[in-house]
Tab-separated table of C-alpha atoms in Angstrom:
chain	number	residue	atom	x	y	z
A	17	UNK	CA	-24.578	20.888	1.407
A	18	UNK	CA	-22.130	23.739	2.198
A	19	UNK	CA	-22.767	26.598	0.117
A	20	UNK	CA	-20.832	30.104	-0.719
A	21	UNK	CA	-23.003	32.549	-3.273
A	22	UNK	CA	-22.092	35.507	-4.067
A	23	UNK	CA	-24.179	38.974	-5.167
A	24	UNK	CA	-24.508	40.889	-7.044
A	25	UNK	CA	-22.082	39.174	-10.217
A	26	UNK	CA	-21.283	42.397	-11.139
A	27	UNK	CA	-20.995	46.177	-9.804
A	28	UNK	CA	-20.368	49.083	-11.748
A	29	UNK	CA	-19.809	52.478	-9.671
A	30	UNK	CA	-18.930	55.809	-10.256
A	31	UNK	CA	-15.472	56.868	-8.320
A	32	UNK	CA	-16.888	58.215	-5.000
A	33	UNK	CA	-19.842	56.221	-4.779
A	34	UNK	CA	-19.770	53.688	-1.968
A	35	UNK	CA	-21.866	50.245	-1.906
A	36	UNK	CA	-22.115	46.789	-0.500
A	37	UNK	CA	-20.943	43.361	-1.802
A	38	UNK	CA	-22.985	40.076	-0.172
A	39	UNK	CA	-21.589	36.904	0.838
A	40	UNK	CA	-24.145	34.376	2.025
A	41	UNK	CA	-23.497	31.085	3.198
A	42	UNK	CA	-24.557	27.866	4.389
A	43	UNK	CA	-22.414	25.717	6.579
A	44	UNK	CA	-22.296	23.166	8.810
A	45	UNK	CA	-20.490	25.573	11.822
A	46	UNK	CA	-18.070	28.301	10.676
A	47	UNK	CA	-14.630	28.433	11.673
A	48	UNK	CA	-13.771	31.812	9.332
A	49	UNK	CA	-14.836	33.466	6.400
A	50	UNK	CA	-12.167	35.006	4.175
A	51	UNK	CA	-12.386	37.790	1.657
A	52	UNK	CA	-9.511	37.817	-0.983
A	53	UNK	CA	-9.173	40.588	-3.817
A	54	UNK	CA	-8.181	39.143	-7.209
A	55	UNK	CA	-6.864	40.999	-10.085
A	56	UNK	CA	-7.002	39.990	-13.962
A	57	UNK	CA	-3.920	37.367	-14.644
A	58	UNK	CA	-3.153	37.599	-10.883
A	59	UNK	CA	-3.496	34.999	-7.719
A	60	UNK	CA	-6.350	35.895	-5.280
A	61	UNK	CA	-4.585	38.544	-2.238
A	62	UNK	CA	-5.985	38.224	1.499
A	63	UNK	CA	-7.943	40.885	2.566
A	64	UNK	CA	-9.613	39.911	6.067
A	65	UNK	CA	-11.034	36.373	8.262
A	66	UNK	CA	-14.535	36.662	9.990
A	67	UNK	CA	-14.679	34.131	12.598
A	68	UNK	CA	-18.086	35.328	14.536
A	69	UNK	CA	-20.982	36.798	14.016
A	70	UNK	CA	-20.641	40.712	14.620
A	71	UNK	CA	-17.094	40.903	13.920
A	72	UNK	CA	-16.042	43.823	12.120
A	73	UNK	CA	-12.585	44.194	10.190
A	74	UNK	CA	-11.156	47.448	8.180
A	75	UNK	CA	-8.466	48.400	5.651
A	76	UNK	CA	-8.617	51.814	4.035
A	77	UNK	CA	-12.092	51.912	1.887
A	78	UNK	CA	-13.183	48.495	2.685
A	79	UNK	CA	-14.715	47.135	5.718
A	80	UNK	CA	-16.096	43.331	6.149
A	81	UNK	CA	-18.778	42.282	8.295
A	82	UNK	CA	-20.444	39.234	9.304
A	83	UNK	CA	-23.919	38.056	10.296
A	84	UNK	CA	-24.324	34.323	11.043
A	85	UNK	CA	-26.120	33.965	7.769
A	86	UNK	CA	-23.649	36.499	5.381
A	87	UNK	CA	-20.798	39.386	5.000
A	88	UNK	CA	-20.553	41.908	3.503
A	89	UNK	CA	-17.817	43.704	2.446
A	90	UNK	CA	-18.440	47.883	2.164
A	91	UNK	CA	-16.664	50.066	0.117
A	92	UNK	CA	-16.359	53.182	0.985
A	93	UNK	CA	-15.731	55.961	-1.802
A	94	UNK	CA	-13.831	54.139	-4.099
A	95	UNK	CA	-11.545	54.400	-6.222
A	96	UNK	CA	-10.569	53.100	-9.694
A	97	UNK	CA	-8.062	51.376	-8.260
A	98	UNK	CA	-10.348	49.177	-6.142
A	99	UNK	CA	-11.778	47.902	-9.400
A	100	UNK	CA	-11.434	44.009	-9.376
A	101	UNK	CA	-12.909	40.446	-8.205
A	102	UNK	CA	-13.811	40.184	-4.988
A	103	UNK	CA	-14.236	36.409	-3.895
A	104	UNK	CA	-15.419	35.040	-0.737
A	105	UNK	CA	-14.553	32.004	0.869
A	106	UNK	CA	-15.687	29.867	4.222
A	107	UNK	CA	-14.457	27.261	6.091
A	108	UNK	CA	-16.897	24.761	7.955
A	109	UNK	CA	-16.300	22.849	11.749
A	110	UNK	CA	-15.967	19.618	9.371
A	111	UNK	CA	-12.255	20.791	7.292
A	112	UNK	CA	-9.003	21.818	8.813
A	113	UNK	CA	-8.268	23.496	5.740
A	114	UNK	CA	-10.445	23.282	2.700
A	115	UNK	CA	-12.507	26.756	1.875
A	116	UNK	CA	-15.307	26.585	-0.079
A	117	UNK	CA	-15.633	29.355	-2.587
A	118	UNK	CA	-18.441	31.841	-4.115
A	119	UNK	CA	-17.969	33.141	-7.503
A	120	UNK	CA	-16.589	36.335	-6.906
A	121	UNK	CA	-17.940	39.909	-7.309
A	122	UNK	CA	-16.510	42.048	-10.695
A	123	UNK	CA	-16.198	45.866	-9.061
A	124	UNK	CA	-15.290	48.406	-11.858
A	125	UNK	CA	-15.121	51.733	-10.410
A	126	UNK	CA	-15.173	54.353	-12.839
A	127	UNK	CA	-13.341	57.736	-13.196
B	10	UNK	CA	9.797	38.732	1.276
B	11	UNK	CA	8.958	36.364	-1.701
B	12	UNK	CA	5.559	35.023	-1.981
B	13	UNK	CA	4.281	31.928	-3.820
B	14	UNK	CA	5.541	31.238	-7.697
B	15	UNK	CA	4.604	29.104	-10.183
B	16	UNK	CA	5.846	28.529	-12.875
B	17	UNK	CA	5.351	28.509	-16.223
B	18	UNK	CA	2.481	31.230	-16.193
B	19	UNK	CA	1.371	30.307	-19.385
B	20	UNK	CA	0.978	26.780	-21.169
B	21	UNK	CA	-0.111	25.449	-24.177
B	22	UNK	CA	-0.491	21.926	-24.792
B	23	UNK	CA	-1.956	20.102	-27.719
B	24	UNK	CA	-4.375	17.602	-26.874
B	25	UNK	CA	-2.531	14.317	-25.337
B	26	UNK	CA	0.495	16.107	-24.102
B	27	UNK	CA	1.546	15.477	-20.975
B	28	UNK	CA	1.873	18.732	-18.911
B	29	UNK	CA	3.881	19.698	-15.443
B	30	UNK	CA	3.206	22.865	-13.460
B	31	UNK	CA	5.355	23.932	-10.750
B	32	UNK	CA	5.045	25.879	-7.388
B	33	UNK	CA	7.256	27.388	-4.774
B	34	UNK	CA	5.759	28.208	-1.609
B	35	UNK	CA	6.497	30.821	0.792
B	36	UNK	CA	9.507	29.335	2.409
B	37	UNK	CA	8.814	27.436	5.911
B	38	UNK	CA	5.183	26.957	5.111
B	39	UNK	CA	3.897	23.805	6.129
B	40	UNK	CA	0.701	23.593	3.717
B	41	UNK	CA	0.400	23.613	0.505
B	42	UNK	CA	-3.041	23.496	-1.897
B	43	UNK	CA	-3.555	23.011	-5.193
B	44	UNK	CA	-6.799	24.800	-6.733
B	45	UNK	CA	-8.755	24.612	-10.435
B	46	UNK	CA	-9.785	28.131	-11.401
B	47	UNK	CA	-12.588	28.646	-14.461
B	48	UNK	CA	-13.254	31.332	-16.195
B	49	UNK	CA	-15.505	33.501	-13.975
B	50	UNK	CA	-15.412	30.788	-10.848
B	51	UNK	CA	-14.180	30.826	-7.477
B	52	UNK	CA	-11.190	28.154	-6.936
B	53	UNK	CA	-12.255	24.523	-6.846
B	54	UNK	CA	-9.725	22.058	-4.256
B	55	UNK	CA	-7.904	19.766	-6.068
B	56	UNK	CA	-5.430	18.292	-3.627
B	57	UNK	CA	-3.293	19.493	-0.215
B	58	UNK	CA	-0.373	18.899	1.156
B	59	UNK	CA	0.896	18.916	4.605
B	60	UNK	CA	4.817	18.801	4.274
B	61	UNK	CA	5.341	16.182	2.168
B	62	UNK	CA	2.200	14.171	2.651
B	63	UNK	CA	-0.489	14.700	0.258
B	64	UNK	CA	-3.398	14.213	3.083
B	65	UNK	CA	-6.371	15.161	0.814
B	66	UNK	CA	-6.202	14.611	-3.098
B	67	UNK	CA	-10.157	14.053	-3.588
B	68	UNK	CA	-10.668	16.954	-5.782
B	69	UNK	CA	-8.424	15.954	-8.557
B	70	UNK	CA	-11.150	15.359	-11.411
B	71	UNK	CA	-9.599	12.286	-12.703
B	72	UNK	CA	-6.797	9.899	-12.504
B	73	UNK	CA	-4.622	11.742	-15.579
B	74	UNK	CA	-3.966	14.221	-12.802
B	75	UNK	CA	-1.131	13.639	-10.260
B	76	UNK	CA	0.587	15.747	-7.619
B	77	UNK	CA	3.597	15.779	-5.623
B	78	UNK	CA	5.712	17.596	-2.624
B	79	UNK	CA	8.793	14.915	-2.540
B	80	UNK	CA	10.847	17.382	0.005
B	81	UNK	CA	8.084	19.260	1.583
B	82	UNK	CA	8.764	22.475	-0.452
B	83	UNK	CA	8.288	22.915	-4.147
B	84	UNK	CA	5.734	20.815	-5.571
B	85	UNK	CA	4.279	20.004	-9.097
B	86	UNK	CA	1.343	18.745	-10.792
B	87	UNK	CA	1.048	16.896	-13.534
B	88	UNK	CA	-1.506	15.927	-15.947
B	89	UNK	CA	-1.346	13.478	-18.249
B	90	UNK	CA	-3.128	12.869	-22.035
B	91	UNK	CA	-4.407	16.356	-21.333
B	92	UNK	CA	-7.824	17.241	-22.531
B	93	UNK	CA	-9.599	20.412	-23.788
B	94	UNK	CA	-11.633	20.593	-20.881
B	95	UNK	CA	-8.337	20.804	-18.407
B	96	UNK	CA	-8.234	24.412	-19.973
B	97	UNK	CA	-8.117	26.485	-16.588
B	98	UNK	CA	-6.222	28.363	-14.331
B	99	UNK	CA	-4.132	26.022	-11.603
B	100	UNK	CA	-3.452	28.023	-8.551
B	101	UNK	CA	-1.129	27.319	-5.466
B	102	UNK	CA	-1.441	28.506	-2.220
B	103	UNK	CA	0.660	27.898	1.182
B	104	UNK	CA	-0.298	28.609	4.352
B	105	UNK	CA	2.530	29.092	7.475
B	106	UNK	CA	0.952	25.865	9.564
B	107	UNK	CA	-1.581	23.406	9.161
B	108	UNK	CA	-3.908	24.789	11.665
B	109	UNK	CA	-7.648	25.304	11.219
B	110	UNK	CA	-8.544	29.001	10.162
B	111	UNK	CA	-4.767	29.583	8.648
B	112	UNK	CA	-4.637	32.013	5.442
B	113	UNK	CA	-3.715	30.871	2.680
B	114	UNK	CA	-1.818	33.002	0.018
B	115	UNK	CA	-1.852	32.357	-3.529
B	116	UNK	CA	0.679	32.124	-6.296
B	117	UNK	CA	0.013	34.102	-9.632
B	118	UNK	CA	-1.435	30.528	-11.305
B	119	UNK	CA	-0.564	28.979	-14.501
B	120	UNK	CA	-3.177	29.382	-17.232
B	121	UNK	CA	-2.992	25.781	-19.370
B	122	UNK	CA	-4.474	26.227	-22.519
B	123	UNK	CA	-5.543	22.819	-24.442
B	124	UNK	CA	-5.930	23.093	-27.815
């Protein structure tokens, strides 16, 4: 069954202090693998696609990566403004269109 | 440019109402999904649309829940004789064409409240 978990739940970092969100999955083939940023009250907001293995993508603090088991995305010195939910999503060989989606990542960055 | 709306953001229904929630796309975007959002979850499909054909609907939980894109654009779902455990947030999303590997960019949501 296709699969999309996400670690840790939670992250709580001081402003400045960089870390590492995971994304594993478990597909049948991977066309892409999407990161989106949600806010509280707000619709999820596109951050990058992953379609290989070894792809890298960037956009100011954050960078995503992807293994052919996982991603991660990397923040680097944050900010509190970076604090939010950070959901992961994939899309299998077998779907035009439907993502299947982890549970999201809460960031709180503190000042 | 404007993005995806819904509208209302906020419903609450007593038990048994009937409810309609509305979505604009970004204009000249050919698909259009429908997603259930929990507390503390990642979106779960409910139904998609590719202009005005609804091509996948098997994620709609039950048969009180209906959707519909009469003119390709706007569409609405409905649910009907809602229940307590419809209490979510009901995201929309459009992507430009209906393409694999397309991203897909999200309304604000409507959170239904069923009391």
């Amino acid at each position: 069954e296709d699969q999309v978990t996400q670690s840790p739940e939670a992250l709580r970092l001081q402003e400045g202090e960089s870390s590492s969100l995971n994304c594993s999955y478990t597909v049948s083939g991977l066309r892409g693998l999407f990161w989106y940023r949600q806010d509280p009250g707000k619709g999820p907001e596109f951050l990058f696609t992953l379609y290989s293995a070894g792809e890298e993508k960037e956009k100011e603090r954050l960078k995503a990566t992807l293994t052919k088991k996982e991603s991660f995305l990397h923040i680097t010195a944050p900010k509190p403004e970076d604090s939010a939910t950070y959901l992961c999503a994939v899309q299998a060989f077998n779907s035009n269109y439907q993502l299947i989606w982890g549970a999201g990542t809460k960031l709180i960055i503190k000042p | 440019g404007a993005g995806v709306s819904q509208s209302p953001r906020y419903k609450v229904a007593k038990r048994g109402q009937d409810v309609a929630l509305r979505c604009d796309p970004i204009s000249g975007h050919v698909s259009l999904f429908w997603y259930q959002q929990a507390l503390g979850q990642g979106p779960e499909f409910l139904t998609y649309f590719q202009n005005e054909a609804q091509l996948d609907k098997s994620g709609l939980p039950s048969d009180r829940f209906f959707a519909e894109r009469p003119e390709g654009s706007v569409s609405t779902l409905k649910i009907q004789r809602t229940q307590q455990e419809d209490s979510a947030v009901y995201l929309c999303a459009s992507s430009l064409s209906s393409g694999s590997q397309e991203t897909q960019y999200f309304g604000p949501g409507t959170r239904l409240l069923v009391l």
